[in-house]
Every structure is written in C-alpha cells, then in structure tokens.
Coordinates of C-alpha atoms and ligand atoms in Angstrom, one line a residue:
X1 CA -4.6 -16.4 -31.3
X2 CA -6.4 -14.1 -33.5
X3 CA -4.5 -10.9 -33.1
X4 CA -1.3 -12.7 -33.1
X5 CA -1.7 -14.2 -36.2
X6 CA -1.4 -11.2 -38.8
X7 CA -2.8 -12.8 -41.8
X8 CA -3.7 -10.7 -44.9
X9 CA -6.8 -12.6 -46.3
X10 CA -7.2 -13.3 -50.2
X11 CA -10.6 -13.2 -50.4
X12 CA -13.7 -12.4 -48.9
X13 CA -16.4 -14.9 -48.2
X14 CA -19.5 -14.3 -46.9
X15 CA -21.4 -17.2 -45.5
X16 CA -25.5 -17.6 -45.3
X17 CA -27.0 -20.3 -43.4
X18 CA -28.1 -23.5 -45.7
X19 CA -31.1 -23.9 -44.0
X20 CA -33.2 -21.7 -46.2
X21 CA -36.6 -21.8 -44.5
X22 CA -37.5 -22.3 -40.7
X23 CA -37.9 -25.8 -39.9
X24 CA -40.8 -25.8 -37.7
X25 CA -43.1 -23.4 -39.7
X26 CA -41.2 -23.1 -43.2
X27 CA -41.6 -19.5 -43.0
X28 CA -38.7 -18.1 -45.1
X29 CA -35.6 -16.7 -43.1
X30 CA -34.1 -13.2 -42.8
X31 CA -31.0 -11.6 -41.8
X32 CA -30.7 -10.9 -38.5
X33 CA -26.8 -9.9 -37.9
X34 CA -23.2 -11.1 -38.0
X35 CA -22.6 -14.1 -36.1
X36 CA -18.6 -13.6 -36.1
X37 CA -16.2 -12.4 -39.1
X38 CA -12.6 -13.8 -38.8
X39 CA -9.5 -14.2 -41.2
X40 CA -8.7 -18.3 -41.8
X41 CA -5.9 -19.7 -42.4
X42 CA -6.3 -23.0 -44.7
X43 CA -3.7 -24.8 -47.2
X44 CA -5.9 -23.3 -49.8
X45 CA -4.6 -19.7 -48.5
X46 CA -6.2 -16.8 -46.0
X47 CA -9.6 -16.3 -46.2
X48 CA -12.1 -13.1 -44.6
X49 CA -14.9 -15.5 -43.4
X50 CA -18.3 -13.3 -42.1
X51 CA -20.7 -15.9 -40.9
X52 CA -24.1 -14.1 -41.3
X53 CA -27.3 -15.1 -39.2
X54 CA -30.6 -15.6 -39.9
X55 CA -34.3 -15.6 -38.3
X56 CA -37.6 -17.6 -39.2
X57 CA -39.5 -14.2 -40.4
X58 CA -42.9 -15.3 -38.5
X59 CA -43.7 -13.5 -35.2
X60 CA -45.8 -16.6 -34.5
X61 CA -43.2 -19.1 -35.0
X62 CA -42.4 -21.0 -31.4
X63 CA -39.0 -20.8 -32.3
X64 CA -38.7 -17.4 -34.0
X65 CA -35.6 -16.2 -31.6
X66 CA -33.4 -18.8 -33.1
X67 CA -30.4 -17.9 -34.8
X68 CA -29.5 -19.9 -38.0
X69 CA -26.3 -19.8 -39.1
X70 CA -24.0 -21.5 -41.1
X71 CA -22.6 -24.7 -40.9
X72 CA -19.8 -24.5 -43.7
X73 CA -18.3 -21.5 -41.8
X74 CA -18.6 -22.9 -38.4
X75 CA -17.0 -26.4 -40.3
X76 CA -13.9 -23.8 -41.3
X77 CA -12.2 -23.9 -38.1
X78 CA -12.6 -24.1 -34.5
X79 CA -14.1 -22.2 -32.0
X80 CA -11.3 -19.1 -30.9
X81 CA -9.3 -20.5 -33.4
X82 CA -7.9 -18.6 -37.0
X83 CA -6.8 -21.8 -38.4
X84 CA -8.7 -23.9 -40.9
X85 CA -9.5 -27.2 -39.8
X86 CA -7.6 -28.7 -42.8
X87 CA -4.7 -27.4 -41.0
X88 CA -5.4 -28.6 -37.6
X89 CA -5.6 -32.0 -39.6
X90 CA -2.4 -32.1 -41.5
X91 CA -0.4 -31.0 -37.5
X92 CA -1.8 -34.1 -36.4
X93 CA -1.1 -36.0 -38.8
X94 CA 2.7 -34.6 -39.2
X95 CA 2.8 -35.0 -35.3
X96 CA 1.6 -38.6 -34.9
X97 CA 2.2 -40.2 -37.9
X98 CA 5.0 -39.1 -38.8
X99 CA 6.7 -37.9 -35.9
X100 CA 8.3 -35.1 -36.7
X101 CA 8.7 -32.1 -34.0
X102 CA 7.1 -28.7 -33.3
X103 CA 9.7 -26.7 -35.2
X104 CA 9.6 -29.1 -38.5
X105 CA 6.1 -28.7 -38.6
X106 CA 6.2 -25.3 -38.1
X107 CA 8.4 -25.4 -41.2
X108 CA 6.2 -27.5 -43.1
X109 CA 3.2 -25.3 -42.3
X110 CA 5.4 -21.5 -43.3
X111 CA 6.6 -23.7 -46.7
X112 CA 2.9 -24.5 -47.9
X113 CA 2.5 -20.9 -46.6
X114 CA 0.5 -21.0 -43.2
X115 CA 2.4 -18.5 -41.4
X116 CA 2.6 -19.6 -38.0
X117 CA 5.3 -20.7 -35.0
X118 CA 6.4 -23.5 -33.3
X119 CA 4.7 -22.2 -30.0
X120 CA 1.7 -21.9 -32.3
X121 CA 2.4 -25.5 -33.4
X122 CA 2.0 -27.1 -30.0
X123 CA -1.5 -24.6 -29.3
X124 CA -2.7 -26.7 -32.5
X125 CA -2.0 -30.1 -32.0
X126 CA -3.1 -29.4 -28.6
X127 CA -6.3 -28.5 -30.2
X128 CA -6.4 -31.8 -32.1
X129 CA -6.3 -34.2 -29.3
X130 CA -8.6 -32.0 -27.9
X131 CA -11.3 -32.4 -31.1
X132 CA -10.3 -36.2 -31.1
X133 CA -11.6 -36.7 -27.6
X134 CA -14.8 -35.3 -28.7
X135 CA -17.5 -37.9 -28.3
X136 CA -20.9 -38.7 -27.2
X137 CA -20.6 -38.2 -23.4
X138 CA -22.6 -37.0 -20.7
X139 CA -20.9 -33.7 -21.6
X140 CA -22.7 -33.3 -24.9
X141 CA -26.2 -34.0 -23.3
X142 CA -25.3 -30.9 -21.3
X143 CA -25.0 -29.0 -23.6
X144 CA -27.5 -30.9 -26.5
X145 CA -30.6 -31.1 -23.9
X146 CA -30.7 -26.6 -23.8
X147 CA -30.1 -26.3 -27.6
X148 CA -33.6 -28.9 -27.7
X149 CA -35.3 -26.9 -25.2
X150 CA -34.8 -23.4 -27.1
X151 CA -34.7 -24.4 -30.6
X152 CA -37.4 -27.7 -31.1
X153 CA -34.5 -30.1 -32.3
X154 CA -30.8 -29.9 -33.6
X155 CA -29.3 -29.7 -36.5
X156 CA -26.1 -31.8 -37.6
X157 CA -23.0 -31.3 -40.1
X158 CA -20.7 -33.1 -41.2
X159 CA -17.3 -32.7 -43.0
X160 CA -14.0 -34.4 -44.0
X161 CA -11.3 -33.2 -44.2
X162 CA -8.0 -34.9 -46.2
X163 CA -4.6 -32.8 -45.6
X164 CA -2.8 -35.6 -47.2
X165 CA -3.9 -37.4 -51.0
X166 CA -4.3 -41.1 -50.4
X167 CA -3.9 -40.7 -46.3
X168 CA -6.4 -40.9 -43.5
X169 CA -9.4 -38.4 -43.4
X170 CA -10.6 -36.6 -40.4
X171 CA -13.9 -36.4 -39.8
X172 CA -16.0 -33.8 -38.2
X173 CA -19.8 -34.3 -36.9
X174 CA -21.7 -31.0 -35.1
X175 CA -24.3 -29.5 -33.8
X176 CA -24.9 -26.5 -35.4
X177 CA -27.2 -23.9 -33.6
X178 CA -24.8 -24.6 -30.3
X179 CA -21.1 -24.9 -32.7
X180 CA -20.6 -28.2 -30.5
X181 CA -18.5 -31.2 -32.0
X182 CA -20.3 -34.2 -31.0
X183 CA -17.6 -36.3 -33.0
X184 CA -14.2 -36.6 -34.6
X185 CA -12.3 -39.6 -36.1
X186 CA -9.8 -40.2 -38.1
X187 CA -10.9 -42.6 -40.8
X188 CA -9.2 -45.3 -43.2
X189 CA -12.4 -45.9 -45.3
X190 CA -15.0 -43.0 -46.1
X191 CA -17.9 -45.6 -47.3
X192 CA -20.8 -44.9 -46.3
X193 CA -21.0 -47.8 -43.8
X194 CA -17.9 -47.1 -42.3
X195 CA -19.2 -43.1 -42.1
X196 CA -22.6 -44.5 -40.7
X197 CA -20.8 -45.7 -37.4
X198 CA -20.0 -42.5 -36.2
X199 CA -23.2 -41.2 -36.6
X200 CA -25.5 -43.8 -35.3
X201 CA -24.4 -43.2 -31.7
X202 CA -25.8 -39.2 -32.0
X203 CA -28.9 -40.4 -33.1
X204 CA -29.2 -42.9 -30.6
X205 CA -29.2 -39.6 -28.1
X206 CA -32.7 -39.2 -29.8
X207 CA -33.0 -35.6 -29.8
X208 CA -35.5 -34.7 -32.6
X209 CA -33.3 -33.4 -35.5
X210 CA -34.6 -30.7 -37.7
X211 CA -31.8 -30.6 -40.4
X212 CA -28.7 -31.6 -41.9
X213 CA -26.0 -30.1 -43.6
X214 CA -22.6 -31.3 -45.7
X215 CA -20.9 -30.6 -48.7
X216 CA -21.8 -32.6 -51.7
X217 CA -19.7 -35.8 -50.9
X218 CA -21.5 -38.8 -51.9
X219 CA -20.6 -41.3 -48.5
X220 CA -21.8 -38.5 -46.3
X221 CA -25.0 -38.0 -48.0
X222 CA -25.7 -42.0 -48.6
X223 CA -24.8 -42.2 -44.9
X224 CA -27.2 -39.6 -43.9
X225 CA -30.0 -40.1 -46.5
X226 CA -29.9 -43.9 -45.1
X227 CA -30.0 -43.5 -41.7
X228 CA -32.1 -40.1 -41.0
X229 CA -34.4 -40.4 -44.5
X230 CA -37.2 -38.0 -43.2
X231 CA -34.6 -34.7 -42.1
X232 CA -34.4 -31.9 -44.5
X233 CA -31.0 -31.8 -46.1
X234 CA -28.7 -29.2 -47.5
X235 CA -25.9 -28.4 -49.0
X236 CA -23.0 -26.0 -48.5
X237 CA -22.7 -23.9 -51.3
X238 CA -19.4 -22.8 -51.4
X239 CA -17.7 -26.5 -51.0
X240 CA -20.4 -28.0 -53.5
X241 CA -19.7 -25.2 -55.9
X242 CA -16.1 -24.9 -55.9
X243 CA -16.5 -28.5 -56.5
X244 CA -18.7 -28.3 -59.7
X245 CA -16.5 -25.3 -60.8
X246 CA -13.7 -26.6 -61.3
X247 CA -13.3 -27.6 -64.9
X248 CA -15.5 -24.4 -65.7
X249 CA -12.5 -22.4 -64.2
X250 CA -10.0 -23.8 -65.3
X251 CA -11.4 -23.9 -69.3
X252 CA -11.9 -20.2 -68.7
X253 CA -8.5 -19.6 -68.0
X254 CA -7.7 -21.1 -71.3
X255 CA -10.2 -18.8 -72.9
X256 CA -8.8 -15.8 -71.1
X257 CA -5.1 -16.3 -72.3
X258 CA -6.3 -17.3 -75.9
X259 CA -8.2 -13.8 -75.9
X260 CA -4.9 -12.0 -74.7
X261 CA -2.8 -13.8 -77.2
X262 CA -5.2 -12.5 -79.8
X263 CA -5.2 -8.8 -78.2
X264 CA -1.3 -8.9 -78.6
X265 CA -1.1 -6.7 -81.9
X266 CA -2.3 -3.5 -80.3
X267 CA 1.2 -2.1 -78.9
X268 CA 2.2 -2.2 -83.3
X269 CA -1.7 -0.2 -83.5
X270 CA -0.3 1.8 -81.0
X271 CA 3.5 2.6 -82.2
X272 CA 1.1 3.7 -85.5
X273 CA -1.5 5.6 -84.1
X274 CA 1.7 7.1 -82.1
X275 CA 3.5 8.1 -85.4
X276 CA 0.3 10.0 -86.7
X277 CA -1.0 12.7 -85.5
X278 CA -4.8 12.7 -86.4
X279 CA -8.1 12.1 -86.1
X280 CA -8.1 8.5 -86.5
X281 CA -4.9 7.8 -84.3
X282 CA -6.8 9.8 -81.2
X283 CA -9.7 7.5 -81.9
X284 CA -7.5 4.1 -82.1
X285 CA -6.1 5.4 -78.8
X286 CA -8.8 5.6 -77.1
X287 CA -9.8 1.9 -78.4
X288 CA -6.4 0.9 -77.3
X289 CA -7.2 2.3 -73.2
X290 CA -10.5 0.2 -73.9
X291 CA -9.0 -2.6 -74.9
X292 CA -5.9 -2.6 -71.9
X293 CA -8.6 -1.9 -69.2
X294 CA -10.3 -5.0 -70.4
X295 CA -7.1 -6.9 -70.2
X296 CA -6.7 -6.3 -66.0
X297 CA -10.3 -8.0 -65.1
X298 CA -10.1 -10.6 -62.6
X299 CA -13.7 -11.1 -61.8
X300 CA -14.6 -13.3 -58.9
X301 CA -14.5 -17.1 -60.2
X302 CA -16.6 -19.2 -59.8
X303 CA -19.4 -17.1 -60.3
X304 CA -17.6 -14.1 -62.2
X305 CA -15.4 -16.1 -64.6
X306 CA -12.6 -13.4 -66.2
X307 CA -11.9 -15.1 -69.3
X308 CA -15.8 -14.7 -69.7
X309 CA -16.0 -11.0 -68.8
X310 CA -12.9 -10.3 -71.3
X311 CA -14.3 -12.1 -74.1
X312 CA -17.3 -10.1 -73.6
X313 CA -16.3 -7.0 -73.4
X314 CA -13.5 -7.8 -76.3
X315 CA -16.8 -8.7 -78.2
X316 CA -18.2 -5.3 -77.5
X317 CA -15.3 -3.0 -78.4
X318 CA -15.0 -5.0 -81.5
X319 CA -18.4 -4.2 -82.3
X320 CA -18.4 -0.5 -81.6
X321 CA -15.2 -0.4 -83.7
X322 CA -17.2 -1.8 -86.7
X323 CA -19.8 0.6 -86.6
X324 CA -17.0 3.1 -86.1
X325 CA -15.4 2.4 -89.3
X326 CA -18.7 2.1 -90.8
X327 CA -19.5 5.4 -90.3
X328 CA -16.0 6.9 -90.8
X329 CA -15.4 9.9 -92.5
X330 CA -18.7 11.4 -90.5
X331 CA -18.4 11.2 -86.6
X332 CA -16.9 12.8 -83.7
X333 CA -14.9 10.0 -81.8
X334 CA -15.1 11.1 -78.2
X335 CA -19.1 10.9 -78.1
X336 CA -19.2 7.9 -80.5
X337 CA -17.0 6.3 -78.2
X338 CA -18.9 7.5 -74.9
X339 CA -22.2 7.5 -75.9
X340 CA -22.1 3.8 -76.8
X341 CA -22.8 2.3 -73.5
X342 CA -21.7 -1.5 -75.0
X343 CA -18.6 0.0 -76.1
X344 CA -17.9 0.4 -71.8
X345 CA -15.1 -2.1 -70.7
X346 CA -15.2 -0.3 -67.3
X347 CA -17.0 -2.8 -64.1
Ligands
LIG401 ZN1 -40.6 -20.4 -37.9

C-alpha cells in the first residue's frame, strides 16, 4: 500500500516517545534508532512521520532492552497502512452511514484531497471492520501476556478521532510497546463516563500498567485520571500543541500581512534608487534585497511563527538603516551593511 500510494508529504514530523523517563527505574531515556518513517495521508494533508525510539539509559535497569516509542505516531495510522486513521474513520462512516459506494467515496476522499482509488477504498473500510472487531479477547492476552513478560507492565493510548463535526467519534485504545489495538468504538457521547466503559474491561485484564498516553482532551484524561489515578500520564505534544497554537497562529498571520502591507512602498524606493545612479541608491538596494528576502520566510509554526520572524528581522534592518543615515556622509555601504550581523535577514 505504501509504494502505491505516491504521496508527496507537506511536512516533516519527527515523533519522540512521551514517556520521558524509564518507568521502572526513572533513569532518563536515549535515542536508540528509528522505529519506522512513512508518508500519511490525513484530511489535514500528507505528512513524513519518523517515529524515533528510545532506551532507559541504565545498564542496570531490568528492562533496559525496551524500546519506547511513540504513541501519537503509532495513533496516526494503522499498522502497514499510509492512511491516517481520521481517514479510515470518515470511509466508514461514508460507507455505513451513509451508504454511499466505493467509487463515491473514492470521490469524496480525491475532492478533500486524499489521493487514493476505489480498489484502495474497499482495502480501507476493510481495515475498519477489521479495527472495529478489535476487542478484549483471548487474542489480546496472547499477545498482552509477552509484552508483560519483557517489558514489566504495558502502556495504553488513547485517541478520538471525529471525521465529521457534530457526528459520531471513533475511538481508539492501545497498547503501545506491542502497537496492539485492544479497542475501537464508535461513540455518540465522549463523557468521561461513557469513555470509562471501554476502558474498564483492559484493566480488568490486570496487567500492571506503567503509563498512559493521549492528547490533551479533557474526557480522556478525567476518564483515565479516575480510573488508573496512580499511572504516570502524558501527553502527545504535537496534538496538545497544535491545539494550544492555534489562536497564536492564526494572530501571527495577521501580524505577518500587516508587516507586508507596511513593506509595500519599497518597489517606488526602488524605481528611485533605480533612476540614480549613486552611492546612496547602491546602498538603498541592497536594503531593498534585505528587505524582499525577509518577505519569503515561512518558518515552521507553531514553534517558528513567520509573522514573528519577519517582524523581527523588519525590526533589525530598520535599525541598521538608522544608524546608516546616522552616520551618512562617512561610511562605506557594503561593510556597514555586512559587518552588522543584526542587520542579516538571511536563516
Ligand atoms: Zn530503566
């Protein structure tokens, strides 16, 4: 499914376990290697996930062979699967709720522009009965009774995942060392009662569990906190900060296009310094190649907001042009320009 699904990602992410420090001798953790790196396809667009392992850094640990990893990018998408599990959620729901066939899903999907097929379209809903059927059976003790063995305990995530406003939300419950879904239900209520119903039964297994993991939404972590008050919880960082990010974005955007609003008389600067051949003009050009460079950052939101970066910098060349009219008359522009480090839009 992988190869045939020629995706060109948007972005990058790289994803760390949550689990910070080992959880039988809170020794800190260290890289160990990649666990897998595959593009995703989600309705928010393609993503480059690398899901990056870690090891308890104490030779002495029992358990210092364990691999932790994380649980947001395992929560992404299935196992041998490129699609995102919001995806998977939204062909179910367009499958048997509303009834509608292969190819006008496939449609649906290429429209909110999920590239994909209608033989692709019957692989995934295929792959949605199959995570529905997912429960606590004999099955998962199989597979829950080694992960105990080698790793002291298991560690549980949980997710939901909405592909419709308003509609029904899947949600997901696994084990993460192992990657196994121990549950998955579509739900009409998220409370916190209603959540605690699907995970009673796993702890009723009684394996010890040594950690927890979801993004920041309040019914998971009542449900959890209530039921399993003693485990060590985390969060994913990428779900909780694109959550908290948000209006921080979006406010720099604003500040970004009021900056390039402001920027907008250098082309008549430019005409000028055009016109007249001097001293000054080769100077105000080279403000001018500044001032455009600045203009083309991106950055990386939410961390690297680009209406902050431009701003910035904007800030800086403004500056350096003060002092360069401050000392006008007695300069040489090309090393007043380069020697001023601030004066450097360049990233
Ligand atoms: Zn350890």
């Amino acid at each position: 499914m992988l190869t045939k699904n020629r995706i060109a990602p948007e972005k990058t992410v790289y994803f760390r376990p949550e689990i910070k420090s080992c959880p039988h001798c809170r020794s800190g953790l260290r890289f160990c290697h990649t666990v897998w790196k595959k593009n995703i396809s989600t309705l928010q667009g393609v993503i480059r996930a690398w899901s990056i392992g870690y090891r308890c850094c104490n030779p002495q640990c029992p358990h210092a062979s364990t691999v932790y990893r994380s649980a947001e990018a395992e929560m992404l998408s299935m196992k041998h699967s490129s699609y995102g599990f919001d995806v998977l959620a939204l062909v179910g729901e367009l499958r048997f709720k509303h009834h509608k066939t292969r190819q006008e899903i496939a449609d649906e999907l290429n429209g909110r522009g999920v590239k994909t097929s209608d033989r692709n379209v019957q692989m995934l809903y295929e792959r949605y009965l199959t995570l529905l059927r997912a429960s606590v059976t004999d099955q998962v003790r199989e597979v829950l009774q080694p992960v105990v063995n080698e790793h002291g305990g298991i560690i549980l995530s949980m997710d939901g995942v909405q592909p419709e406003k308003g509609n029904e939300t899947l949600y997901v419950i696994r084990e993460v060392l192992s990657g196994t879904i121990l549950a998955a239900q579509n739900m009409k209520s998220s409370s916190a009662a209603d959540l605690e119903t699907l995970i009673l039964p796993i702890i009723e297994l009684g394996y010890p569990i040594i950690g927890i993991v979801s993004d920041g939404q309040r019914s998971i972590r009542m449900a959890m906190e209530r039921l399993l008050p003693d485990v060590p919880y985390q969060y994913c960082q990428f779900h909780y900060l694109k959550d908290i990010a948000k209006p921080v974005v979006d406010l720099d955007r604003k500040l970004k296009k009021s900056v390039k609003k402001n920027l907008r008389g250098i082309r008549d600067v430019e005409k000028k310094a055009d016109k007249n051949a001097c001293l000054e003009s080769e100077v105000a050009k080279e403000y001018i190649a500044a001032i455009r460079s600045l203009l083309l950052e991106d950055g990386d939101p939410p961390l690297n907001l680009p209406g902050m970066l431009i701003y910035e910098n904007a800030k800086a060349i403004q500056e350096s042009l003060q002092r360069c009219l401050a000392k006008k008359g007695d300069f040489t522009p090309r090393t007043s320009v380069q020697n001023n480090q601030q004066s450097k839009p360049v990233h």
